[in-house]
Short mmCIF file of C-alpha atoms (C1' of nucleotides) in Angstrom, two decimals:
data_model
loop_
_atom_site.label_atom_id
_atom_site.label_comp_id
_atom_site.label_asym_id
_atom_site.label_seq_id
_atom_site.Cartn_x
_atom_site.Cartn_y
_atom_site.Cartn_z
CA MET A 9 105.88 -11.59 -12.33
CA ASN A 10 103.96 -14.70 -11.34
CA ARG A 11 105.18 -14.45 -7.77
CA VAL A 12 103.82 -10.94 -7.59
CA PHE A 13 100.32 -11.99 -8.64
CA LYS A 14 100.43 -14.98 -6.30
CA ALA A 15 101.50 -12.67 -3.50
CA LEU A 16 98.63 -10.31 -4.24
CA SER A 17 96.08 -13.12 -4.33
CA ASP A 18 95.75 -13.32 -0.54
CA PRO A 19 93.71 -10.69 1.35
CA THR A 20 96.00 -10.74 4.39
CA ARG A 21 98.98 -9.93 2.22
CA ARG A 22 97.15 -7.12 0.45
CA GLU A 23 96.25 -5.66 3.83
CA ILE A 24 99.89 -5.87 4.91
CA LEU A 25 100.88 -3.97 1.80
CA ARG A 26 98.18 -1.39 2.39
CA LEU A 27 99.35 -0.83 5.95
CA LEU A 28 102.91 -0.44 4.73
CA THR A 29 101.90 2.30 2.33
CA MET A 30 101.18 4.38 5.46
CA ARG A 31 104.45 3.80 7.23
CA GLU A 32 106.97 1.07 7.86
CA MET A 33 106.14 -1.27 10.71
CA ASN A 34 107.86 -4.03 12.62
CA ALA A 35 106.74 -7.63 12.46
CA GLY A 36 104.97 -7.73 15.82
CA GLU A 37 103.15 -4.48 15.14
CA LEU A 38 101.85 -5.88 11.87
CA ALA A 39 101.00 -9.25 13.37
CA GLU A 40 98.79 -7.59 16.01
CA ARG A 41 96.50 -6.36 13.25
CA PHE A 42 95.49 -9.85 12.22
CA ASP A 43 93.67 -12.73 13.85
CA LEU A 44 96.49 -15.04 12.97
CA THR A 45 99.40 -16.58 14.80
CA LYS A 46 102.81 -15.00 14.37
CA PRO A 47 104.13 -17.92 12.32
CA SER A 48 101.26 -17.43 9.88
CA VAL A 49 101.90 -13.73 9.49
CA SER A 50 105.60 -14.40 9.19
CA HIS A 51 104.85 -16.75 6.31
CA HIS A 52 103.03 -13.92 4.55
CA PHE A 53 106.03 -11.66 5.04
CA ALA A 54 108.20 -14.27 3.37
CA VAL A 55 105.88 -14.48 0.37
CA LEU A 56 105.86 -10.70 -0.01
CA LYS A 57 109.64 -10.56 0.28
CA ASP A 58 110.04 -13.37 -2.25
CA ALA A 59 107.93 -11.31 -4.64
CA ASP A 60 110.20 -8.36 -3.90
CA LEU A 61 107.23 -6.26 -2.83
CA VAL A 62 108.55 -5.53 0.65
CA ARG A 63 111.95 -5.13 2.23
CA SER A 64 113.05 -5.89 5.76
CA ARG A 65 115.84 -4.71 7.98
CA ARG A 66 116.77 -5.56 11.52
CA ASP A 67 116.69 -2.94 14.27
CA GLY A 68 117.77 -4.56 17.50
CA GLN A 69 115.42 -7.39 18.33
CA GLN A 70 112.87 -6.24 15.82
CA ILE A 71 112.51 -6.70 12.09
CA ILE A 72 111.16 -3.65 10.32
CA TYR A 73 109.18 -4.09 7.12
CA SER A 74 108.71 -1.46 4.48
CA LEU A 75 107.16 -1.29 1.04
CA ASN A 76 109.61 -1.76 -1.83
CA THR A 77 108.27 1.36 -3.46
CA THR A 78 110.15 1.21 -6.75
CA VAL A 79 109.17 -2.39 -7.43
CA VAL A 80 105.53 -1.77 -6.50
CA GLN A 81 105.37 1.17 -8.89
CA ASP A 82 107.06 -0.83 -11.63
CA VAL A 83 104.72 -3.77 -11.15
CA LEU A 84 101.66 -1.56 -11.31
CA SER A 85 102.91 0.02 -14.53
CA ARG A 86 103.38 -3.40 -16.09
CA ILE A 87 99.91 -4.52 -15.07
CA TRP A 88 98.48 -1.34 -16.48
CA ASP A 89 100.33 -1.83 -19.77
CA MET A 90 99.09 -5.39 -19.95
CA PHE A 91 95.41 -4.70 -19.42
CA GLY A 92 95.00 -0.98 -19.08
CA SER A 93 94.47 0.14 -22.65
CA PRO A 94 92.52 -2.57 -24.37
CA SER A 95 91.62 -1.76 -27.94
CA LYS A 96 87.95 -2.24 -28.52
CA PRO A 97 86.88 -4.54 -31.36
CA GLY A 98 86.89 -2.72 -34.67
CA GLU A 99 89.15 -0.03 -33.32
CA GLY A 100 92.13 -1.56 -35.06
CA GLY A 101 94.13 -3.45 -32.43
CA MET B 5 87.65 -7.65 -5.27
CA ASN B 6 89.11 -10.87 -3.90
CA ARG B 7 87.76 -12.83 -6.83
CA VAL B 8 89.55 -10.49 -9.18
CA PHE B 9 92.91 -11.05 -7.52
CA LYS B 10 92.32 -14.79 -7.37
CA ALA B 11 91.43 -14.73 -11.04
CA LEU B 12 94.61 -12.86 -11.88
CA SER B 13 96.79 -15.24 -9.87
CA ASP B 14 96.89 -17.86 -12.62
CA PRO B 15 99.18 -17.38 -15.65
CA THR B 16 96.77 -19.07 -18.05
CA ARG B 17 94.01 -16.67 -17.08
CA ARG B 18 96.28 -13.66 -17.43
CA GLU B 19 97.21 -14.85 -20.90
CA ILE B 20 93.53 -15.25 -21.78
CA LEU B 21 92.95 -11.67 -20.69
CA ARG B 22 95.94 -10.46 -22.65
CA LEU B 23 94.69 -12.19 -25.79
CA LEU B 24 91.28 -10.64 -25.29
CA THR B 25 92.77 -7.16 -25.17
CA MET B 26 93.62 -7.70 -28.85
CA ARG B 27 90.21 -8.86 -30.00
CA GLU B 28 87.33 -11.00 -28.86
CA MET B 29 87.72 -14.70 -29.50
CA ASN B 30 85.57 -17.79 -29.28
CA ALA B 31 86.20 -20.56 -26.78
CA GLY B 32 87.81 -23.00 -29.19
CA GLU B 33 90.06 -20.35 -30.66
CA LEU B 34 91.30 -19.46 -27.18
CA ALA B 35 91.64 -23.09 -26.11
CA GLU B 36 93.93 -23.80 -29.08
CA ARG B 37 96.49 -21.42 -27.66
CA PHE B 38 97.06 -23.50 -24.56
CA ASP B 39 98.42 -26.96 -23.86
CA LEU B 40 95.35 -27.76 -21.85
CA THR B 41 92.21 -29.75 -22.42
CA LYS B 42 89.06 -27.86 -23.28
CA PRO B 43 87.43 -28.57 -19.90
CA SER B 44 90.45 -26.99 -18.20
CA VAL B 45 90.32 -23.88 -20.32
CA SER B 46 86.58 -23.72 -19.85
CA HIS B 47 87.13 -23.71 -16.10
CA HIS B 48 89.38 -20.68 -16.48
CA PHE B 49 86.67 -18.91 -18.47
CA ALA B 50 84.27 -19.52 -15.62
CA VAL B 51 86.66 -18.04 -13.07
CA LEU B 52 87.21 -14.96 -15.22
CA LYS B 53 83.47 -14.54 -15.72
CA ASP B 54 82.82 -14.97 -12.02
CA ALA B 55 85.28 -12.14 -11.39
CA ASP B 56 83.39 -10.12 -13.99
CA LEU B 57 86.57 -9.62 -16.00
CA VAL B 58 85.20 -11.15 -19.20
CA ARG B 59 81.83 -11.43 -20.86
CA SER B 60 80.49 -14.12 -23.11
CA ARG B 61 77.78 -14.31 -25.70
CA ARG B 62 76.62 -17.11 -27.90
CA ASP B 63 76.92 -16.90 -31.68
CA GLY B 64 75.47 -20.06 -33.17
CA GLN B 65 77.43 -23.04 -31.88
CA GLN B 66 80.18 -20.87 -30.55
CA ILE B 67 80.64 -18.87 -27.39
CA ILE B 68 82.45 -15.61 -27.92
CA TYR B 69 84.50 -14.15 -25.10
CA SER B 70 85.44 -10.50 -24.75
CA LEU B 71 87.13 -8.36 -22.15
CA ASN B 72 84.77 -6.55 -19.79
CA THR B 73 86.59 -3.33 -20.49
CA THR B 74 84.89 -1.07 -17.99
CA VAL B 75 85.40 -3.47 -15.11
CA VAL B 76 89.04 -4.08 -16.01
CA GLN B 77 89.71 -0.35 -16.11
CA ASP B 78 87.91 0.13 -12.81
CA VAL B 79 89.81 -2.68 -11.15
CA LEU B 80 93.14 -1.31 -12.30
CA SER B 81 92.25 2.11 -10.96
CA ARG B 82 91.42 0.61 -7.58
CA ILE B 83 94.67 -1.32 -7.45
CA TRP B 84 96.55 1.81 -8.38
CA ASP B 85 94.82 3.78 -5.66
CA MET B 86 95.61 1.09 -3.14
CA PHE B 87 99.32 0.84 -3.81
CA GLY B 88 100.15 3.34 -6.49
CA SER B 89 101.06 6.44 -4.48
CA PRO B 90 102.71 5.19 -1.34
CA SER B 91 104.00 8.00 0.87
CA LYS B 92 107.61 7.46 1.77
CA PRO B 93 108.45 7.47 5.48
CA GLY B 94 108.96 11.00 6.71
CA GLU B 95 107.11 12.46 3.77
CA GLY B 96 104.01 13.01 5.83
CA GLY B 97 101.43 10.45 4.80
"C1'" DG C 16 126.84 -17.21 30.08
"C1'" DA C 17 121.83 -17.49 31.01
"C1'" DA C 18 117.23 -15.49 30.83
"C1'" DA C 19 113.86 -12.88 28.19
"C1'" DG C 20 111.85 -11.07 24.03
"C1'" DA C 21 111.09 -10.91 18.86
"C1'" DT C 22 110.81 -13.38 14.84
"C1'" DT C 23 111.40 -17.30 11.85
"C1'" DT C 24 111.75 -22.28 10.56
"C1'" DC C 25 109.90 -26.92 10.81
"C1'" DG C 26 106.50 -30.49 10.22
"C1'" DA C 27 101.84 -31.48 9.79
"C1'" DC C 28 96.98 -30.90 8.45
"C1'" DG C 29 92.79 -29.48 6.05
"C1'" DA C 30 91.12 -26.60 2.33
"C1'" DT C 31 91.42 -24.84 -2.13
"C1'" DC C 32 92.89 -25.29 -6.94
"C1'" DA C 33 94.25 -26.75 -11.66
"C1'" DT C 34 93.81 -30.52 -14.33
"C1'" DC C 35 91.87 -34.55 -16.61
"C1'" DG C 36 88.48 -37.97 -19.05
"C1'" DA C 37 83.78 -38.95 -19.53
"C1'" DA C 38 79.28 -37.47 -19.89
"C1'" DA C 39 75.87 -33.83 -20.62
"C1'" DT C 40 73.97 -29.71 -22.97
"C1'" DA C 41 73.17 -26.66 -26.81
"C1'" DT C 42 73.12 -25.52 -31.69
"C1'" DT C 43 73.28 -26.40 -36.66
"C1'" DC C 44 72.38 -28.91 -40.70
"C1'" DA C 45 70.69 -32.62 -43.40
"C1'" DT D 14 64.53 -36.57 -35.94
"C1'" DG D 15 69.36 -37.74 -35.85
"C1'" DA D 16 74.33 -36.87 -36.74
"C1'" DA D 17 78.00 -33.54 -36.12
"C1'" DT D 18 80.21 -29.71 -33.78
"C1'" DA D 19 81.19 -26.55 -29.82
"C1'" DT D 20 81.30 -25.95 -25.14
"C1'" DT D 21 80.35 -26.92 -20.35
"C1'" DT D 22 79.41 -29.82 -16.25
"C1'" DC D 23 80.61 -33.71 -13.34
"C1'" DG D 24 83.56 -36.43 -10.39
"C1'" DA D 25 88.06 -37.57 -9.22
"C1'" DT D 26 93.03 -36.72 -8.35
"C1'" DG D 27 97.46 -34.69 -7.24
"C1'" DA D 28 99.57 -30.26 -6.11
"C1'" DT D 29 99.67 -25.98 -3.85
"C1'" DC D 30 98.34 -23.00 -0.02
"C1'" DG D 31 97.14 -20.96 4.53
"C1'" DT D 32 97.24 -22.17 9.07
"C1'" DC D 33 98.85 -23.97 13.48
"C1'" DG D 34 101.94 -25.44 17.66
"C1'" DA D 35 106.51 -26.48 18.83
"C1'" DA D 36 111.14 -25.70 18.33
"C1'" DA D 37 115.01 -22.94 16.65
"C1'" DT D 38 117.53 -18.52 15.79
"C1'" DC D 39 118.99 -13.97 16.83
"C1'" DT D 40 119.50 -9.96 19.91
"C1'" DT D 41 119.52 -7.56 24.26
"C1'" DT D 42 120.20 -7.30 29.11
"C1'" DC D 43 121.61 -8.77 33.46
#
DNA sequence: GAAAGATTTCGACGATCATCGAAATATTCA
DNA sequence: TGAATATTTCGATGATCGTCGAAATCTTTC
Protein backbone atom coordinates (compact mmCIF):
# COMPACT_ATOMS: atom_id res chain seq x y z
CA MET A 1 0.00 0.00 0.00
CA ASN A 2 2.93 2.32 0.62
CA ARG A 3 4.12 1.93 -2.95
CA VAL A 4 0.74 3.04 -4.17
CA PHE A 5 0.81 6.27 -2.17
CA LYS A 6 4.41 6.92 -3.20
CA ALA A 7 3.41 6.35 -6.81
CA LEU A 8 0.53 8.80 -6.49
CA SER A 9 2.72 11.46 -4.88
CA ASP A 10 4.17 12.66 -8.19
CA PRO A 11 2.09 14.88 -10.51
CA THR A 12 3.53 13.36 -13.68
CA ARG A 13 2.48 9.91 -12.57
CA ARG A 14 -1.01 11.07 -11.66
CA GLU A 15 -1.32 12.61 -15.11
CA ILE A 16 -0.20 9.34 -16.69
CA LEU A 17 -2.89 7.53 -14.75
CA ARG A 18 -5.49 10.10 -15.75
CA LEU A 19 -4.58 9.73 -19.42
CA LEU A 20 -4.83 5.97 -19.11
CA THR A 21 -8.35 6.21 -17.77
CA MET A 22 -9.30 7.47 -21.24
CA ARG A 23 -7.65 4.74 -23.25
CA GLU A 24 -4.53 2.64 -23.27
CA MET A 25 -1.49 4.26 -24.84
CA ASN A 26 1.99 3.23 -25.87
CA ALA A 27 5.09 4.55 -24.18
CA GLY A 28 6.08 7.05 -26.87
CA GLU A 29 2.57 8.42 -27.12
CA LEU A 30 2.52 9.03 -23.38
CA ALA A 31 6.04 10.44 -23.33
CA GLU A 32 5.08 13.07 -25.94
CA ARG A 33 2.64 14.58 -23.46
CA PHE A 34 5.35 15.57 -21.04
CA ASP A 35 8.31 17.92 -21.10
CA LEU A 36 10.57 15.15 -19.97
CA THR A 37 13.07 12.86 -21.60
CA LYS A 38 11.97 9.34 -22.43
CA PRO A 39 14.16 7.80 -19.73
CA SER A 40 12.43 9.99 -17.16
CA VAL A 41 8.97 9.01 -18.30
CA SER A 42 10.05 5.40 -18.47
CA HIS A 43 11.10 5.64 -14.84
CA HIS A 44 7.60 6.79 -13.95
CA PHE A 45 6.13 3.83 -15.80
CA ALA A 46 8.30 1.54 -13.71
CA VAL A 47 7.09 3.12 -10.47
CA LEU A 48 3.47 2.77 -11.53
CA LYS A 49 4.00 -0.84 -12.55
CA ASP A 50 5.78 -1.60 -9.29
CA ALA A 51 2.73 -0.25 -7.48
CA ASP A 52 0.60 -2.51 -9.68
CA LEU A 53 -1.42 0.48 -10.87
CA VAL A 54 -0.69 -0.07 -14.56
CA ARG A 55 0.02 -3.04 -16.78
CA SER A 56 2.11 -3.24 -19.91
CA ARG A 57 2.21 -5.52 -22.88
CA ARG A 58 4.38 -5.55 -25.96
CA ASP A 59 2.89 -5.03 -29.42
CA GLY A 60 5.68 -5.23 -31.96
CA GLN A 61 8.23 -2.55 -31.22
CA GLN A 62 5.91 -0.74 -28.89
CA ILE A 63 4.97 -1.21 -25.26
CA ILE A 64 1.34 -0.52 -24.54
CA TYR A 65 0.33 0.70 -21.10
CA SER A 66 -3.10 0.36 -19.59
CA LEU A 67 -4.69 1.06 -16.23
CA ASN A 68 -4.87 -1.94 -13.91
CA THR A 69 -8.53 -1.24 -13.33
CA THR A 70 -9.25 -3.81 -10.64
CA VAL A 71 -6.31 -2.75 -8.50
CA VAL A 72 -7.11 0.95 -8.89
CA GLN A 73 -10.69 0.35 -7.79
CA ASP A 74 -9.53 -1.77 -4.87
CA VAL A 75 -7.00 0.82 -3.77
CA LEU A 76 -9.57 3.59 -3.88
CA SER A 77 -11.95 1.53 -1.77
CA ARG A 78 -9.26 0.97 0.83
CA ILE A 79 -8.40 4.64 0.97
CA TRP A 80 -12.05 5.48 1.33
CA ASP A 81 -12.45 2.97 4.16
CA MET A 82 -9.42 4.39 5.88
CA PHE A 83 -10.43 8.03 5.83
CA GLY A 84 -13.81 8.24 4.21
CA SER A 85 -16.18 7.85 7.14
CA PRO A 86 -14.56 9.55 10.07
CA SER A 87 -16.69 9.55 13.18
CA LYS A 88 -17.01 13.01 14.57
CA PRO A 89 -16.02 13.57 18.21
CA GLY A 90 -18.86 12.67 20.54
CA GLU A 91 -20.53 10.59 17.89
CA GLY A 92 -19.27 7.41 19.49
CA GLY A 93 -16.30 6.21 17.43
CA MET B 1 -3.95 19.03 -4.49
CA ASN B 2 -0.28 18.16 -4.81
CA ARG B 3 0.32 18.94 -1.16
CA VAL B 4 -2.39 16.49 -0.23
CA PHE B 5 -0.80 13.65 -2.16
CA LYS B 6 2.64 14.53 -0.79
CA ALA B 7 1.16 14.55 2.69
CA LEU B 8 -0.38 11.13 2.16
CA SER B 9 2.85 9.65 0.81
CA ASP B 10 4.34 9.12 4.27
CA PRO B 11 3.19 6.17 6.42
CA THR B 12 3.55 8.07 9.68
CA ARG B 13 1.24 10.80 8.42
CA ARG B 14 -1.32 8.30 7.19
CA GLU B 15 -1.28 6.69 10.62
CA ILE B 16 -1.78 10.08 12.25
CA LEU B 17 -4.80 10.65 10.03
CA ARG B 18 -6.15 7.20 10.81
CA LEU B 19 -5.82 7.82 14.55
CA LEU B 20 -7.60 11.14 14.15
CA THR B 21 -10.55 9.47 12.46
CA MET B 22 -11.20 7.83 15.85
CA ARG B 23 -11.05 10.97 17.97
CA GLU B 24 -9.11 14.18 18.26
CA MET B 25 -5.85 13.92 20.15
CA ASN B 26 -3.24 16.29 21.50
CA ALA B 27 0.29 16.44 20.14
CA GLY B 28 1.95 14.52 22.94
CA GLU B 29 -0.67 11.80 22.87
CA LEU B 30 -0.09 11.33 19.15
CA ALA B 31 3.69 11.51 19.46
CA GLU B 32 3.66 8.65 22.00
CA ARG B 33 2.34 6.32 19.34
CA PHE B 34 5.43 6.62 17.20
CA ASP B 35 9.08 5.72 17.59
CA LEU B 36 10.05 9.22 16.63
CA THR B 37 11.22 12.29 18.48
CA LYS B 38 8.69 15.01 19.14
CA PRO B 39 10.28 17.41 16.64
CA SER B 40 9.87 14.76 13.95
CA VAL B 41 6.23 14.17 14.73
CA SER B 42 5.68 17.90 14.94
CA HIS B 43 7.06 18.22 11.44
CA HIS B 44 4.47 15.73 10.23
CA PHE B 45 1.72 17.78 11.89
CA ALA B 46 2.92 20.81 9.97
CA VAL B 47 2.79 18.96 6.66
CA LEU B 48 -0.71 17.71 7.36
CA LYS B 49 -1.85 21.19 8.36
CA ASP B 50 -0.27 22.70 5.27
CA ALA B 51 -2.29 20.25 3.18
CA ASP B 52 -5.35 21.34 5.15
CA LEU B 53 -6.03 17.76 6.20
CA VAL B 54 -5.94 18.47 9.93
CA ARG B 55 -6.77 21.38 12.17
CA SER B 56 -5.26 22.36 15.47
CA ARG B 57 -6.40 24.41 18.40
CA ARG B 58 -4.75 25.24 21.66
CA ASP B 59 -6.21 24.07 24.96
CA GLY B 60 -4.03 25.37 27.76
CA GLN B 61 -0.53 23.97 27.34
CA GLN B 62 -1.65 21.45 24.81
CA ILE B 63 -2.33 21.58 21.10
CA ILE B 64 -5.26 19.46 20.04
CA TYR B 65 -5.32 18.01 16.55
CA SER B 66 -8.42 16.92 14.69
CA LEU B 67 -9.25 15.72 11.22
CA ASN B 68 -10.46 18.41 8.83
CA THR B 69 -13.40 16.25 7.93
CA THR B 70 -14.89 18.31 5.13
CA VAL B 71 -11.58 18.65 3.31
CA VAL B 72 -10.78 14.96 3.69
CA GLN B 73 -14.16 14.01 2.26
CA ASP B 74 -13.73 16.48 -0.58
CA VAL B 75 -10.27 15.22 -1.40
CA LEU B 76 -11.43 11.62 -1.48
CA SER B 77 -14.26 12.54 -3.81
CA ARG B 78 -11.83 14.23 -6.17
CA ILE B 79 -9.51 11.25 -6.18
CA TRP B 80 -12.44 8.98 -6.85
CA ASP B 81 -13.58 11.14 -9.73
CA MET B 82 -10.09 11.15 -11.17
CA PHE B 83 -9.53 7.40 -11.15
CA GLY B 84 -12.65 5.81 -9.81
CA SER B 85 -14.68 5.16 -12.96
CA PRO B 86 -12.18 4.36 -15.66
CA SER B 87 -13.81 3.41 -18.95
CA LYS B 88 -12.46 0.16 -20.24
CA PRO B 89 -11.05 0.18 -23.77
CA GLY B 90 -13.81 -0.28 -26.31
CA GLU B 91 -16.46 0.73 -23.82
CA GLY B 92 -16.73 4.17 -25.33
CA GLY B 93 -15.11 6.63 -22.96
C1' DG C 1 23.13 -10.23 -40.38
C1' DA C 2 22.96 -5.13 -40.18
C1' DA C 3 20.35 -0.85 -39.90
C1' DA C 4 16.50 1.62 -37.85
C1' DG C 5 13.08 2.49 -34.36
C1' DA C 6 11.01 2.03 -29.58
C1' DT C 7 11.86 1.56 -24.96
C1' DT C 8 14.53 0.59 -20.89
C1' DT C 9 18.75 0.32 -17.93
C1' DC C 10 22.84 2.51 -16.08
C1' DG C 11 25.42 5.94 -13.58
C1' DA C 12 25.48 10.44 -11.96
C1' DC C 13 23.74 14.81 -10.05
C1' DG C 14 20.96 18.22 -7.61
C1' DA C 15 16.75 18.78 -4.99
C1' DT C 16 13.62 17.33 -1.64
C1' DC C 17 12.58 14.84 2.62
C1' DA C 18 12.50 12.55 7.21
C1' DT C 19 14.99 12.64 11.11
C1' DC C 20 17.63 14.30 15.05
C1' DG C 21 19.43 17.27 19.18
C1' DA C 22 19.45 21.80 20.85
C1' DA C 23 17.28 25.98 21.47
C1' DA C 24 13.15 28.86 21.41
C1' DT C 25 8.22 29.86 22.36
C1' DA C 26 3.94 29.54 24.87
C1' DT C 27 1.18 28.38 28.89
C1' DT C 28 0.30 27.15 33.71
C1' DC C 29 1.08 27.29 38.48
C1' DA C 30 3.31 28.58 42.64
C1' DT D 1 8.63 36.56 38.47
C1' DG D 2 10.47 31.97 37.92
C1' DA D 3 10.11 26.88 37.49
C1' DA D 4 7.80 23.22 35.00
C1' DT D 5 5.41 21.33 31.03
C1' DA D 6 4.02 21.06 26.07
C1' DT D 7 5.10 21.97 21.57
C1' DT D 8 7.52 24.06 17.76
C1' DT D 9 11.49 26.13 15.28
C1' DC D 10 16.28 25.91 13.86
C1' DG D 11 20.27 23.92 11.64
C1' DA D 12 22.41 19.90 10.17
C1' DT D 13 22.68 15.22 8.13
C1' DG D 14 21.86 11.03 5.54
C1' DA D 15 18.48 8.91 2.47
C1' DT D 16 15.33 9.02 -1.20
C1' DC D 17 13.69 10.97 -5.55
C1' DG D 18 13.21 13.02 -10.22
C1' DT D 19 15.92 14.06 -13.91
C1' DC D 20 19.36 13.63 -17.55
C1' DG D 21 22.65 11.70 -21.37
C1' DA D 22 24.72 7.61 -22.90
C1' DA D 23 24.52 2.94 -23.60
C1' DA D 24 21.97 -1.40 -23.82
C1' DT D 25 17.96 -4.37 -25.16
C1' DC D 26 14.34 -5.87 -28.07
C1' DT D 27 11.78 -5.96 -32.46
C1' DT D 28 11.08 -5.16 -37.31
C1' DT D 29 12.62 -4.73 -41.94
C1' DC D 30 15.70 -4.99 -45.62
